[in-house]
Amino acid sequence: MTMHLLPERRRAIAFIFPAIIVVIAVAFFPLFVDTGRGWWLVFILAPASVVAVIICIEFRATAIGFDAHGVHYRTVGYSLDVPWSGIQFHANCGKPILCVTQGERHFSPWLGVMYGILHVLMPFRAERASRLMTQIPLYFFMISENDSVMVSNPPWGPATTK
């Protein structure tokens, strides 16, 4: 099975998350130092920095693979294993998207805990997040219309497009 990674220009987006934390730290450091609490910023931003680095690493490793059994998709915090019968191909505003109707979702430990907490505190948001996790944006992996992501998918074609 060949796993297709995001194109490098899309993978570069991952560095936005740690950059936001650095910008916040630089902007607020003088304010905290002036009040004599320079170390507080470290304690405030440390958890956010850890999550930002995890998101950055996992976003850069986002990949999609195809084999005889179906589609294998790995992204930030979770992965999907979907049989060919559990996939529907859609063109949303001309952008190809795979919609998962049945398959297995596997959470990373950190997102599994956060999703569990979200499910208890805000079930409507957890349900929306669950629906969003069933969409695989193929256009993220494409550079051109005849990219290897589209060519390596025999079950797809104009007859299956909705």
mmCIF file of C-alpha atoms in Angstrom:
data_model
loop_
_atom_site.group_PDB
_atom_site.id
_atom_site.type_symbol
_atom_site.label_atom_id
_atom_site.label_comp_id
_atom_site.label_asym_id
_atom_site.label_seq_id
_atom_site.Cartn_x
_atom_site.Cartn_y
_atom_site.Cartn_z
ATOM 1 C CA MET A 1 0.000 0.000 0.000
ATOM 2 C CA THR A 2 1.270 3.453 -0.909
ATOM 3 C CA MET A 3 0.617 6.224 1.574
ATOM 4 C CA HIS A 4 0.250 9.654 -0.023
ATOM 5 C CA LEU A 5 1.492 12.512 2.165
ATOM 6 C CA LEU A 6 0.293 16.072 1.921
ATOM 7 C CA PRO A 7 2.195 18.220 -0.586
ATOM 8 C CA GLU A 8 5.000 20.178 1.065
ATOM 9 C CA ARG A 9 3.233 23.535 0.693
ATOM 10 C CA ARG A 10 0.250 22.182 2.670
ATOM 11 C CA ARG A 11 2.509 20.488 5.216
ATOM 12 C CA ALA A 12 4.139 23.866 5.899
ATOM 13 C CA ILE A 13 0.809 25.074 7.329
ATOM 14 C CA ALA A 14 1.538 22.916 10.383
ATOM 15 C CA PHE A 15 4.133 25.407 11.601
ATOM 16 C CA ILE A 16 1.401 27.993 12.168
ATOM 17 C CA PHE A 17 0.374 26.395 15.481
ATOM 18 C CA PRO A 18 3.750 26.681 17.269
ATOM 19 C CA ALA A 19 4.288 30.096 15.642
ATOM 20 C CA ILE A 20 1.098 31.413 17.246
ATOM 21 C CA ILE A 21 2.385 30.383 20.687
ATOM 22 C CA VAL A 22 5.752 32.058 20.040
ATOM 23 C CA VAL A 23 4.055 35.289 18.901
ATOM 24 C CA ILE A 24 1.885 35.325 22.033
ATOM 25 C CA ALA A 25 4.928 34.698 24.242
ATOM 26 C CA VAL A 26 6.937 37.476 22.588
ATOM 27 C CA ALA A 27 4.021 39.910 22.762
ATOM 28 C CA PHE A 28 3.211 39.334 26.427
ATOM 29 C CA PHE A 29 6.690 38.665 27.865
ATOM 30 C CA PRO A 30 7.472 42.360 28.517
ATOM 31 C CA LEU A 31 4.143 42.805 30.282
ATOM 32 C CA PHE A 32 4.792 39.861 32.610
ATOM 33 C CA VAL A 33 8.400 40.923 33.282
ATOM 34 C CA ASP A 34 7.294 44.457 34.192
ATOM 35 C CA THR A 35 4.977 43.037 36.858
ATOM 36 C CA GLY A 36 7.690 40.709 38.184
ATOM 37 C CA ARG A 37 5.987 37.557 36.957
ATOM 38 C CA GLY A 38 8.134 36.598 33.969
ATOM 39 C CA TRP A 39 7.939 32.868 34.732
ATOM 40 C CA TRP A 40 4.140 32.849 34.791
ATOM 41 C CA LEU A 41 4.076 33.040 31.024
ATOM 42 C CA VAL A 42 6.033 29.782 30.864
ATOM 43 C CA PHE A 43 3.492 28.014 33.058
ATOM 44 C CA ILE A 44 0.549 29.491 31.159
ATOM 45 C CA LEU A 45 1.861 28.674 27.682
ATOM 46 C CA ALA A 46 3.604 25.343 28.388
ATOM 47 C CA PRO A 47 0.481 23.148 27.970
ATOM 48 C CA ALA A 48 -0.562 25.056 24.849
ATOM 49 C CA SER A 49 2.960 24.723 23.450
ATOM 50 C CA VAL A 50 2.957 20.964 23.949
ATOM 51 C CA VAL A 51 -0.396 20.613 22.176
ATOM 52 C CA ALA A 52 0.776 22.939 19.364
ATOM 53 C CA VAL A 53 3.903 20.839 18.777
ATOM 54 C CA ILE A 54 1.867 17.601 18.793
ATOM 55 C CA ILE A 55 -0.573 19.087 16.271
ATOM 56 C CA CYS A 56 2.330 20.288 14.122
ATOM 57 C CA ILE A 57 3.989 16.858 14.058
ATOM 58 C CA GLU A 58 0.757 14.971 13.402
ATOM 59 C CA PHE A 59 -0.425 17.400 10.716
ATOM 60 C CA ARG A 60 2.861 16.978 8.847
ATOM 61 C CA ALA A 61 2.321 13.195 8.989
ATOM 62 C CA THR A 62 -1.208 13.353 7.529
ATOM 63 C CA ALA A 63 -1.477 10.664 4.858
ATOM 64 C CA ILE A 64 -3.960 8.627 2.861
ATOM 65 C CA GLY A 65 -3.436 5.140 1.492
ATOM 66 C CA PHE A 66 -5.374 2.780 -0.734
ATOM 67 C CA ASP A 67 -5.269 -0.998 -1.023
ATOM 68 C CA ALA A 68 -7.570 -3.890 -1.884
ATOM 69 C CA HIS A 69 -9.320 -3.592 1.501
ATOM 70 C CA GLY A 70 -10.130 0.109 1.281
ATOM 71 C CA VAL A 71 -8.902 3.505 2.374
ATOM 72 C CA HIS A 72 -6.529 4.206 5.248
ATOM 73 C CA TYR A 73 -6.428 7.827 6.401
ATOM 74 C CA ARG A 74 -4.229 9.277 9.143
ATOM 75 C CA THR A 75 -4.510 12.863 10.341
ATOM 76 C CA VAL A 76 -4.244 14.974 13.491
ATOM 77 C CA GLY A 77 -5.370 12.874 16.448
ATOM 78 C CA TYR A 78 -7.119 10.020 14.675
ATOM 79 C CA SER A 79 -7.007 7.555 11.818
ATOM 80 C CA LEU A 80 -9.689 5.871 9.716
ATOM 81 C CA ASP A 81 -9.749 2.392 8.202
ATOM 82 C CA VAL A 82 -12.630 2.241 5.737
ATOM 83 C CA PRO A 83 -13.651 -0.585 3.390
ATOM 84 C CA TRP A 84 -14.443 0.356 -0.209
ATOM 85 C CA SER A 85 -18.128 -0.282 0.474
ATOM 86 C CA GLY A 86 -18.057 2.379 3.214
ATOM 87 C CA ILE A 87 -16.864 5.220 0.971
ATOM 88 C CA GLN A 88 -18.814 7.693 -1.125
ATOM 89 C CA PHE A 89 -17.066 10.059 -3.518
ATOM 90 C CA HIS A 90 -18.418 13.622 -3.650
ATOM 91 C CA ALA A 91 -17.317 16.743 -5.455
ATOM 92 C CA ASN A 92 -18.041 19.618 -3.086
ATOM 93 C CA CYS A 93 -17.794 22.839 -5.133
ATOM 94 C CA GLY A 94 -15.495 21.006 -7.524
ATOM 95 C CA LYS A 95 -13.233 19.731 -4.729
ATOM 96 C CA PRO A 96 -13.083 15.934 -4.340
ATOM 97 C CA ILE A 97 -14.081 14.625 -0.917
ATOM 98 C CA LEU A 98 -14.503 11.093 0.386
ATOM 99 C CA CYS A 99 -17.418 10.642 2.780
ATOM 100 C CA VAL A 100 -17.167 7.708 5.172
ATOM 101 C CA THR A 101 -20.399 5.801 5.783
ATOM 102 C CA GLN A 102 -18.867 2.880 7.672
ATOM 103 C CA GLY A 103 -15.414 2.190 8.990
ATOM 104 C CA GLU A 104 -13.214 2.151 12.059
ATOM 105 C CA ARG A 105 -11.943 5.304 13.746
ATOM 106 C CA HIS A 106 -8.882 5.108 15.992
ATOM 107 C CA PHE A 107 -8.062 8.051 18.273
ATOM 108 C CA SER A 108 -4.610 9.070 19.423
ATOM 109 C CA PRO A 109 -4.517 8.931 23.228
ATOM 110 C CA TRP A 110 -4.491 12.713 23.624
ATOM 111 C CA LEU A 111 -7.447 13.310 21.295
ATOM 112 C CA GLY A 112 -9.346 10.317 22.678
ATOM 113 C CA VAL A 113 -9.286 11.877 26.147
ATOM 114 C CA MET A 114 -10.292 15.301 24.813
ATOM 115 C CA TYR A 115 -13.097 13.800 22.702
ATOM 116 C CA GLY A 116 -14.402 11.847 25.710
ATOM 117 C CA ILE A 117 -14.501 15.005 27.819
ATOM 118 C CA LEU A 118 -16.186 16.915 24.987
ATOM 119 C CA HIS A 119 -18.781 14.151 24.629
ATOM 120 C CA VAL A 120 -19.717 14.512 28.309
ATOM 121 C CA LEU A 121 -19.685 18.321 28.503
ATOM 122 C CA MET A 122 -20.968 19.257 25.032
ATOM 123 C CA PRO A 123 -22.518 16.272 23.249
ATOM 124 C CA PHE A 124 -23.770 18.408 20.335
ATOM 125 C CA ARG A 125 -20.203 19.574 19.591
ATOM 126 C CA ALA A 126 -18.878 16.034 19.923
ATOM 127 C CA GLU A 127 -21.485 14.906 17.397
ATOM 128 C CA ARG A 128 -20.460 17.671 14.989
ATOM 129 C CA ALA A 129 -16.788 16.746 15.414
ATOM 130 C CA SER A 130 -17.681 13.123 14.729
ATOM 131 C CA ARG A 131 -19.451 14.110 11.493
ATOM 132 C CA LEU A 132 -16.475 16.202 10.389
ATOM 133 C CA MET A 133 -14.164 13.244 10.995
ATOM 134 C CA THR A 134 -16.083 11.257 8.390
ATOM 135 C CA GLN A 135 -14.978 13.559 5.569
ATOM 136 C CA ILE A 136 -11.631 13.011 3.888
ATOM 137 C CA PRO A 137 -10.606 16.028 1.794
ATOM 138 C CA LEU A 138 -8.822 14.512 -1.200
ATOM 139 C CA TYR A 139 -8.068 17.956 -2.585
ATOM 140 C CA PHE A 140 -5.588 18.462 0.269
ATOM 141 C CA PHE A 141 -3.430 15.726 -1.249
ATOM 142 C CA MET A 142 -3.671 16.895 -4.857
ATOM 143 C CA ILE A 143 -1.349 19.195 -6.736
ATOM 144 C CA SER A 144 -3.036 18.705 -10.101
ATOM 145 C CA GLU A 145 -6.177 17.021 -11.420
ATOM 146 C CA ASN A 146 -4.229 13.939 -12.551
ATOM 147 C CA ASP A 147 -2.274 13.581 -9.323
ATOM 148 C CA SER A 148 -1.299 10.121 -8.053
ATOM 149 C CA VAL A 149 -3.950 10.325 -5.325
ATOM 150 C CA MET A 150 -6.694 10.340 -7.952
ATOM 151 C CA VAL A 151 -5.003 7.954 -10.396
ATOM 152 C CA SER A 152 -4.455 5.207 -7.801
ATOM 153 C CA ASN A 153 -8.161 4.837 -6.985
ATOM 154 C CA PRO A 154 -9.839 2.358 -9.327
ATOM 155 C CA PRO A 155 -13.351 2.417 -7.742
ATOM 156 C CA TRP A 156 -13.753 6.117 -8.483
ATOM 157 C CA GLY A 157 -15.014 7.595 -11.643
ATOM 158 C CA PRO A 158 -17.564 9.943 -13.126
ATOM 159 C CA ALA A 159 -20.360 7.423 -12.476
ATOM 160 C CA THR A 160 -19.772 7.558 -8.700
ATOM 161 C CA THR A 161 -19.572 11.351 -8.443
ATOM 162 C CA LYS A 162 -22.530 13.052 -6.768
#
